[in-house]
Tab-separated table of C-alpha atoms in Angstrom:
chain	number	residue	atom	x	y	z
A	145	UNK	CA	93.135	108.454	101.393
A	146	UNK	CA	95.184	106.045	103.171
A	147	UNK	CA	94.200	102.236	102.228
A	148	UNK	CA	95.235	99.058	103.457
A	149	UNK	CA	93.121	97.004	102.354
A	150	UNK	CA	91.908	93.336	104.225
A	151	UNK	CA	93.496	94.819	107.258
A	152	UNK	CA	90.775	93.278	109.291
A	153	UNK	CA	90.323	89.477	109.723
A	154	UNK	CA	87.927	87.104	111.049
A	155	UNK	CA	89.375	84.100	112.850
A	156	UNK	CA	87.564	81.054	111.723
A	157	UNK	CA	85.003	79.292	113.967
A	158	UNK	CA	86.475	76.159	114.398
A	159	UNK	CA	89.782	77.121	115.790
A	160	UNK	CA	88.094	79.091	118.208
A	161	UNK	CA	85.687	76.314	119.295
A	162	UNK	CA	89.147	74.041	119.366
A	163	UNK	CA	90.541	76.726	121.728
A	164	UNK	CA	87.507	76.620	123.840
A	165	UNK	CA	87.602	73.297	124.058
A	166	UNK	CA	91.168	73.256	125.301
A	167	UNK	CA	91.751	70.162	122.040
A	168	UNK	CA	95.327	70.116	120.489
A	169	UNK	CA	95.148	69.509	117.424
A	170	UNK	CA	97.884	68.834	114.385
A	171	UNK	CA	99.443	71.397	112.426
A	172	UNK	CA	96.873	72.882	110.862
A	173	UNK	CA	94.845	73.765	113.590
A	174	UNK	CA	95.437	75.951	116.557
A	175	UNK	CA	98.010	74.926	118.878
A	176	UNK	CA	97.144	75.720	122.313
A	177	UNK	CA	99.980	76.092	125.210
A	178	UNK	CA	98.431	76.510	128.795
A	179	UNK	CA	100.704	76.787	131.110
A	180	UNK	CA	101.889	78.458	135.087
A	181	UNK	CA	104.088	80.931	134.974
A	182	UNK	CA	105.896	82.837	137.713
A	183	UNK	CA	106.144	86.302	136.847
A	184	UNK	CA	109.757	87.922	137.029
A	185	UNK	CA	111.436	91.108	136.601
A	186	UNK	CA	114.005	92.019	134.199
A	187	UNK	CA	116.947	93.922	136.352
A	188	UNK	CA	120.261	95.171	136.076
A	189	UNK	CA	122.556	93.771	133.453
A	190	UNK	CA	119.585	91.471	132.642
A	191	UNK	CA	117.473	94.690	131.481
A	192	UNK	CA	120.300	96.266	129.882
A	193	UNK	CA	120.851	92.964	127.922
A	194	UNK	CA	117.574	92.744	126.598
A	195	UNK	CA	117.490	96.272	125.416
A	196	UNK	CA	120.328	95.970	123.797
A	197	UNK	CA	119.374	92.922	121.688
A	198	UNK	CA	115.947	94.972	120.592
A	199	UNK	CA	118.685	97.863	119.400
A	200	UNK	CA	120.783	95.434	117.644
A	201	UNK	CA	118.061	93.201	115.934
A	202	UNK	CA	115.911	96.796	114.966
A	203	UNK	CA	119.456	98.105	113.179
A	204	UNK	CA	119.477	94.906	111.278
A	205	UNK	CA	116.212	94.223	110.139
A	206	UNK	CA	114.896	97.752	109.576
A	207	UNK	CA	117.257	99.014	106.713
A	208	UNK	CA	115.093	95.751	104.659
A	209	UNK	CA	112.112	96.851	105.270
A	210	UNK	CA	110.318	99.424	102.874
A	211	UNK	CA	107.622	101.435	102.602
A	212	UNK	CA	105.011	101.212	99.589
A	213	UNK	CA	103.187	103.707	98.323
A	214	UNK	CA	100.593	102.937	95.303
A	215	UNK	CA	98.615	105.046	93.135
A	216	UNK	CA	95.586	103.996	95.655
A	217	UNK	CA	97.113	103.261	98.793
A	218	UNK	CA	100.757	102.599	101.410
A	219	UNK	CA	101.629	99.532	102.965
A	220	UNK	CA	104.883	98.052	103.413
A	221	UNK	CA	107.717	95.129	101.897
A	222	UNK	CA	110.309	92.963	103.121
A	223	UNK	CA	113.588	92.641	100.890
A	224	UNK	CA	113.481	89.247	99.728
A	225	UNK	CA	116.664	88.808	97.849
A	226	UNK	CA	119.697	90.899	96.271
A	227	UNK	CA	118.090	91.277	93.551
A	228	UNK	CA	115.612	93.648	94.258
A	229	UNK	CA	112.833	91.445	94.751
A	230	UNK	CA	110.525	92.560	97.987
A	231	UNK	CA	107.581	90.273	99.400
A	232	UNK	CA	104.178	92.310	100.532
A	233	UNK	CA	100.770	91.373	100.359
A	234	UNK	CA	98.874	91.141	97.494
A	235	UNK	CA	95.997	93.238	99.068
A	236	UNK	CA	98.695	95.916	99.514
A	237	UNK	CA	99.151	95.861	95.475
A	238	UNK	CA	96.225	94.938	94.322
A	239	UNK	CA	94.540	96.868	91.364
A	240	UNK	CA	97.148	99.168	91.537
A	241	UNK	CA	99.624	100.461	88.488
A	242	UNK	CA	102.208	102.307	90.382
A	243	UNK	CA	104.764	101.706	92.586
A	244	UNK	CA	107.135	103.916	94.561
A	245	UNK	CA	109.430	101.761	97.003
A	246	UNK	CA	111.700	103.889	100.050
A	247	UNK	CA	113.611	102.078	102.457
A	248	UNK	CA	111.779	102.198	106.195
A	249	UNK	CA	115.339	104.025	107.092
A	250	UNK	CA	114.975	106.567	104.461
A	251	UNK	CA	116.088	107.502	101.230
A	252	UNK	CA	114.925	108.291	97.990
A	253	UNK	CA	111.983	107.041	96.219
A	254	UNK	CA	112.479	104.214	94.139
A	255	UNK	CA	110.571	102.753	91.005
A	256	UNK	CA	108.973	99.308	91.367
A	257	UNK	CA	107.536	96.921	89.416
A	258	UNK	CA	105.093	94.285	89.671
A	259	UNK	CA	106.036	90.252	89.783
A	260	UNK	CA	103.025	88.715	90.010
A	261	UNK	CA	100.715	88.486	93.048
A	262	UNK	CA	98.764	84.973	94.903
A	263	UNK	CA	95.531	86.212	96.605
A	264	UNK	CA	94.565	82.653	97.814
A	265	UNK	CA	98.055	83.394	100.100
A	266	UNK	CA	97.802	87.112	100.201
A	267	UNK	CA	101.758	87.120	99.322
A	268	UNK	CA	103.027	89.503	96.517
A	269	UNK	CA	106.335	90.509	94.799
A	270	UNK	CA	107.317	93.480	93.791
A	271	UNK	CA	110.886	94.156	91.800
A	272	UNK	CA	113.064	97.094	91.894
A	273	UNK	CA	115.626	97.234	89.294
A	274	UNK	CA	119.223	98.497	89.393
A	275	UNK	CA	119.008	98.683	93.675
A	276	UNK	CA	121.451	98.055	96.467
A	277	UNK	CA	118.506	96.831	98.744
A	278	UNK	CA	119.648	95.093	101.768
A	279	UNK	CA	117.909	91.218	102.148
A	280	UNK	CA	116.322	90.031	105.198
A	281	UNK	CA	117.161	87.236	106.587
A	282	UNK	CA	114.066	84.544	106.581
A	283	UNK	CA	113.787	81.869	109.736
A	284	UNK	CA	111.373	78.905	109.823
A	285	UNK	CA	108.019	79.618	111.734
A	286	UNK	CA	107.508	75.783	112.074
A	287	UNK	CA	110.142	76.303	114.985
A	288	UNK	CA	108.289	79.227	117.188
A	289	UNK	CA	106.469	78.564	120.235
A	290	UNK	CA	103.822	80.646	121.621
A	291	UNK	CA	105.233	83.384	124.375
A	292	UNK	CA	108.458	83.966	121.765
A	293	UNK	CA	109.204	87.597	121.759
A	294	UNK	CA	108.684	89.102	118.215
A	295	UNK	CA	108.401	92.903	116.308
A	296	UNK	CA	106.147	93.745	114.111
A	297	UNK	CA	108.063	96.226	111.863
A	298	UNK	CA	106.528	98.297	109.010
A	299	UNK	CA	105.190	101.690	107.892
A	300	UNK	CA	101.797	101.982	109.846
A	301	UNK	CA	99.498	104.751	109.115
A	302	UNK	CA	102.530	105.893	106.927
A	303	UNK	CA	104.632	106.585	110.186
A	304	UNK	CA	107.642	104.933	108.197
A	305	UNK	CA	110.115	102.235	109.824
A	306	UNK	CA	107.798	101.995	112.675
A	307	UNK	CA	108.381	98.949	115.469
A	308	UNK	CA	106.376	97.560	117.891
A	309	UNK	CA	106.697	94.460	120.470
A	310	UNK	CA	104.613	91.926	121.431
A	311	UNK	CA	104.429	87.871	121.918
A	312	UNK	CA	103.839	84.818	119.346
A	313	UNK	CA	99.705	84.519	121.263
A	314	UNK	CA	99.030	81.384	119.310
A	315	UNK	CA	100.258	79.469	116.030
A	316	UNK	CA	97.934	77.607	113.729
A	317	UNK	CA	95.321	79.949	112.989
A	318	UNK	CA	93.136	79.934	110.194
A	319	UNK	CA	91.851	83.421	109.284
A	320	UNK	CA	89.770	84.701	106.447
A	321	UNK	CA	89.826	88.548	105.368
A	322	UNK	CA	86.811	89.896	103.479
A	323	UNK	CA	87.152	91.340	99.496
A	324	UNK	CA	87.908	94.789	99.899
A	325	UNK	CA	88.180	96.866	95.885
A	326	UNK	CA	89.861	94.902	93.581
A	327	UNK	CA	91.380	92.081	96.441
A	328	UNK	CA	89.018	89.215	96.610
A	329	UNK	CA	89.880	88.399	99.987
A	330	UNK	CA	92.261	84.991	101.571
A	331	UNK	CA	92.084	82.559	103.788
A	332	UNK	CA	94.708	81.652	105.188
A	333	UNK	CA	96.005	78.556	107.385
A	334	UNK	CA	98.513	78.130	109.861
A	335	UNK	CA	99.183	82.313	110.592
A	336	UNK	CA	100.586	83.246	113.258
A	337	UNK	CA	98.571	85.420	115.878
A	338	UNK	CA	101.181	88.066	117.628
A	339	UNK	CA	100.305	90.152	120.425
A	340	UNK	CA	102.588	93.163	118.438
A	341	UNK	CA	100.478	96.047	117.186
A	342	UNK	CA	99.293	95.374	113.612
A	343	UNK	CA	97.828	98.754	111.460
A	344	UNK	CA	96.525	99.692	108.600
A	345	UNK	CA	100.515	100.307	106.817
A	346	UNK	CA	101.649	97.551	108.646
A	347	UNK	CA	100.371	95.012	106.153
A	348	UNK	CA	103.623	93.444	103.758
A	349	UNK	CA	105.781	94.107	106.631
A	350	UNK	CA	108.021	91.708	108.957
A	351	UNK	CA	107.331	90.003	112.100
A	352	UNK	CA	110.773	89.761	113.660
A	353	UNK	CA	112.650	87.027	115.739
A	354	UNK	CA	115.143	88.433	118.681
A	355	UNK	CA	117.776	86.525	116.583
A	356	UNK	CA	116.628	88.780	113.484
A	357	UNK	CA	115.039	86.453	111.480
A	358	UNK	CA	111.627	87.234	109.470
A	359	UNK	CA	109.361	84.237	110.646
A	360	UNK	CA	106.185	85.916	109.134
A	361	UNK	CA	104.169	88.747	107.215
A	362	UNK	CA	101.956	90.926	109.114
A	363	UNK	CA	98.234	91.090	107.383
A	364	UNK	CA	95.571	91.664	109.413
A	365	UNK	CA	94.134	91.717	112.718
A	366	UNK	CA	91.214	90.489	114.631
A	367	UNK	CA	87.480	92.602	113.946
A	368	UNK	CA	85.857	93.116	117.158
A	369	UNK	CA	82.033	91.921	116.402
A	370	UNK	CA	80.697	94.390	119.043
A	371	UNK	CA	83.053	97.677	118.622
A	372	UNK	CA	83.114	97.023	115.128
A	373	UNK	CA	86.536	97.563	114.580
A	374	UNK	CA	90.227	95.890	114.737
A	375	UNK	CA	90.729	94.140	118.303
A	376	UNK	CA	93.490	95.233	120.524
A	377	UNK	CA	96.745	93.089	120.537
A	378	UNK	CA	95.205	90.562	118.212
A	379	UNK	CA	97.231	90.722	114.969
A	380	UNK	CA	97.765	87.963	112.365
A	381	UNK	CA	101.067	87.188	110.344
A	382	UNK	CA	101.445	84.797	107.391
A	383	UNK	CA	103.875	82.073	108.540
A	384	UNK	CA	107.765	82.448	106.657
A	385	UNK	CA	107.560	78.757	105.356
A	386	UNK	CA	104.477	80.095	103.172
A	387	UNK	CA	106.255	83.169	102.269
A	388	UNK	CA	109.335	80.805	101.437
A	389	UNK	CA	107.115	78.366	99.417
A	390	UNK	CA	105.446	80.657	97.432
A	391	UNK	CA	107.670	83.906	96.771
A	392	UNK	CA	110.407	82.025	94.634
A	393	UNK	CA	107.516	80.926	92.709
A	394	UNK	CA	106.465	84.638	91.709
A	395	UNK	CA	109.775	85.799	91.389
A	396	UNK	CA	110.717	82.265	89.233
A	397	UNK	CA	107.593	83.164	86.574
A	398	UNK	CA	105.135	85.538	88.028
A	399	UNK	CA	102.830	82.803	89.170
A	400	UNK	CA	102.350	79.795	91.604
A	401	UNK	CA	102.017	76.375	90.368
A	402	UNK	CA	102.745	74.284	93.142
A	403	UNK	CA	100.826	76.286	96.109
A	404	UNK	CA	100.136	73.547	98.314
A	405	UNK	CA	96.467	74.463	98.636
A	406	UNK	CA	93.600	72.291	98.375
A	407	UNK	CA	91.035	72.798	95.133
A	408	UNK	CA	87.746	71.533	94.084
A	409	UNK	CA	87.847	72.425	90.888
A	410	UNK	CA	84.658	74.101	90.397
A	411	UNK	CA	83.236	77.333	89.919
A	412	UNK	CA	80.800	78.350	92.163
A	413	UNK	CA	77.933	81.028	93.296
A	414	UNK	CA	75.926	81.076	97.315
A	415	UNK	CA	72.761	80.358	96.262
A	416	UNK	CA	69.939	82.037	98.647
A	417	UNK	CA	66.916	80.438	100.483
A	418	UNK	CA	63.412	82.068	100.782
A	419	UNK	CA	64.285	84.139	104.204
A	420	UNK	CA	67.557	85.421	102.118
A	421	UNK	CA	69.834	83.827	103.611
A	422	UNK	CA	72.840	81.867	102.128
A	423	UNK	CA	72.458	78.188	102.149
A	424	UNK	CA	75.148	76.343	99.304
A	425	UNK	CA	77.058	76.683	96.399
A	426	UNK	CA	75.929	76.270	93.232
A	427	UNK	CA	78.003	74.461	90.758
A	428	UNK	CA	78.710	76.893	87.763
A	429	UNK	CA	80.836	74.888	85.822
A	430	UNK	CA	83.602	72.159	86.604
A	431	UNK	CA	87.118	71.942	85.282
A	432	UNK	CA	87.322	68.903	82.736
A	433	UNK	CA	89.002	65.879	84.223
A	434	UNK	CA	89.353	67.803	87.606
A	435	UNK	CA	88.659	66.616	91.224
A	436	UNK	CA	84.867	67.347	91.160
A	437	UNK	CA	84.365	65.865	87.424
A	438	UNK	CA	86.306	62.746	87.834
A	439	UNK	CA	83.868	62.738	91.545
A	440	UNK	CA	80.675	63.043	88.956
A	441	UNK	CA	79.786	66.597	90.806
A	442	UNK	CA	77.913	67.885	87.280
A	443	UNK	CA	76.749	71.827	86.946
A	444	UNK	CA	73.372	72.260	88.067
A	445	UNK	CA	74.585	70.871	91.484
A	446	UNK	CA	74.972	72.534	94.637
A	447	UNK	CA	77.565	71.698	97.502
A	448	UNK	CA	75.946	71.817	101.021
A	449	UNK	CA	78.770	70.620	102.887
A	450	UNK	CA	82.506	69.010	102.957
A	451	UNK	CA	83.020	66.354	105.636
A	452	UNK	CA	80.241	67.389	107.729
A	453	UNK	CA	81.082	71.089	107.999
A	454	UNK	CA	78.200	73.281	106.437
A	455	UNK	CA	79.137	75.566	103.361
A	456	UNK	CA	77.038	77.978	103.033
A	457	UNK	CA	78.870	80.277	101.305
A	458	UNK	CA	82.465	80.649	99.437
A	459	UNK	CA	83.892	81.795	102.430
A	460	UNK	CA	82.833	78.791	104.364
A	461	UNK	CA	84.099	76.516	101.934
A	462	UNK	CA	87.609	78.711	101.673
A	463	UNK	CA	87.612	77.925	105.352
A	464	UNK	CA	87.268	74.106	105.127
A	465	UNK	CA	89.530	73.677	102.028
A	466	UNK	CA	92.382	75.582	104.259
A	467	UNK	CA	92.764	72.757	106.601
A	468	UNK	CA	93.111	70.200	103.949
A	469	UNK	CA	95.938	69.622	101.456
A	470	UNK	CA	95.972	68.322	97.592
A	471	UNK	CA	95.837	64.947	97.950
A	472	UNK	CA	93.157	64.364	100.987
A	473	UNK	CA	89.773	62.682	100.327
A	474	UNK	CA	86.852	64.514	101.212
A	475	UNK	CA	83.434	63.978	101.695
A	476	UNK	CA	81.454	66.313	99.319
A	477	UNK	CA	77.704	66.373	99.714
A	478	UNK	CA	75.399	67.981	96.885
A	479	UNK	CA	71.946	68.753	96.300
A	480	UNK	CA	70.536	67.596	92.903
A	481	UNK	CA	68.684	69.462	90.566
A	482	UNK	CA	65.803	67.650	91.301
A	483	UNK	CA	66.123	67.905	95.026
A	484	UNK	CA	67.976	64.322	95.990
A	485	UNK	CA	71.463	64.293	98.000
A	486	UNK	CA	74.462	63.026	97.810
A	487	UNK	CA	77.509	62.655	99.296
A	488	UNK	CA	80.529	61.664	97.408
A	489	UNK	CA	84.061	61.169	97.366
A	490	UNK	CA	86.633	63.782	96.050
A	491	UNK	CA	89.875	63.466	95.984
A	492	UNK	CA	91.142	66.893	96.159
A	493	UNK	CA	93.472	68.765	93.485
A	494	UNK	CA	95.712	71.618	93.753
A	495	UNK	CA	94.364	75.479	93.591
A	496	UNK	CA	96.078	77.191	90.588
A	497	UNK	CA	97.966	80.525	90.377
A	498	UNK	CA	94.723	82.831	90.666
């Protein structure tokens, strides 16, 4: 069976209410370009010229993009360096034990090994020894604007060096992917959401520049809450200044000190009401000297909420600790043991290589 796991994503309420709301917020929330535009025709030399530029960017990119095939699923890799080093997602790797890596242009089957993987970030490397792989060249997705042309290139449905087209739709998202097997599930800031057709294969592939550059890594795309299944033309990529940040770490020493990415540091379980519903997170233990100790947050506790915003469960709170950064205070309130509240301050740590 074909498995790409986390392929579908749920984009997080509050940068849809922020695109409702028509707000524009900083860089860690949606940014939201409305704007006239008079439609016009590509003709003539103009046509041919933009054809042409899809031909020469697909020649390339493609020949550094590969396929992976696992002992429990496919997805696909970018080349990350000349040393044999591709990026994918970690759902694309995770749990599995072997690794067979062929160029999206073809070739023979090549043995890969595993780096080290960062599920908060969904990012993964993979090695393959001995190899005259061809590296990709990465751009900076802090430079794209919404309406940019971009293709989504990959291996979907095992179809292998497969491309499709589309537009940057929105930058800034914050999405959140469910635990699927042995990935716990990510959520991530900033992603890009691409109008280019994302499927199950594409995940750990490139989303492509018309200059050629890699400016993010397909992962998922949008659920539909009423079909129940992925929404058309709404894919998700995770941005190539993440991807930059945190793949020399994995290739450096197979994990990720310095991820950028805010942390409690607490373990946690949802804790359920009478009607069965979620309603907090109880405080299983907390890391000695960490943010939450050093904030008096004691086990027993349980966390209702983080600067107003209700956590209910881990995913909610994954969701909240996106938009903030090591370093930020925030507003924790807890529920005693004995039923009393409090809110106090944290000031919040870094997550660790997980």
């Amino acid at each position: 069976m074909r498995r790409t796991p986390g392929i579908q994503a749920h984009v997080v309420a509050l940068a849809v209410l922020t695109l409702l709301a028509g707000c524009v917020g900083d860089s860690r929330k949606a940014r939201n370009v409305v704007a006239t535009v008079t439609p016009t025709v590509a003709t003539g030399a103009s046509a041919e010229q933009l054809q042409a530029q899809y031909v020469q960017v697909v020649q390339a990119v493609l020949p550094s993009i590969v396929q992976i095939t696992t002992d429990l699923g496919e997805g696909s890799g970018v080349v990350y360096d000349d040393k044999g080093d591709i990026v994918t997602n970690a759902h694309v790797v995770a749990g599995a034990k072997r690794f067979d890596v062929t160029q999206a242009s073809g070739g023979k089957a090549l043995k890969g090994t595993l780096v080290g993987a960062f599920n908060a970030d969904d990012l993964a490397v993979i090695r393959v020894d001995g190899s005259s792989l061809r590296a990709a060249q990465f751009g900076d997705s802090a430079a794209l604007k919404v309406g940019q042309i971009v293709m989504a290139m990959g291996n979907p449905l095992g179809l292998r060096g497969s491309v499709t087209q589309g537009i940057v739709s929105a930058l800034g998202r914050t999405i959140t992917s469910k635990q699927e097997g042995p990935f716990p599930g990510a959520t991530i800031a900033d992603s890009i959401q691409t109008s280019a057709a994302i499927n199950p294969g594409n995940s750990g592939g490139a989303l492509v520049t018309l200059t050629g550059e890699v400016i993010g890594i397909p992962s998922s795309s949008a659920a539909d809450p009423q079909l129940g299944g992925a929404a058309q033309g709404i894919g998700f990529a995770i941005p190539s200044r993440t991807v930059k940040r945190i793949a020399p770490q994995l290739i450096k020493s197979g994990r990720v000190t310095d991820s950028g990415r805010a942390a409690l540091g607490v373990s946690i379980r949802t804790t359920i009401d009478d009607t069965g519903h979620p309603n907090g997170l109880g405080v299983v233990g907390v890391a000695k000297g960490g943010p939450a100790d050093k904030a008096g947050i004691q086990p027993g506790d349980t966390i209702t909420s983080i600067n107003g915003t209700p956590t209910p469960d881990q995913s909610a709170l994954a969701e909240v600790l996106a938009g903030l950064k090591p370093g930020d205070i925030a507003k924790v309130t807890i529920t005693r043991p004995d039923g009393g509240q409090k809110t106090v301050d944290v000031t919040l740590g870094q997550l660790p290589n997980s």
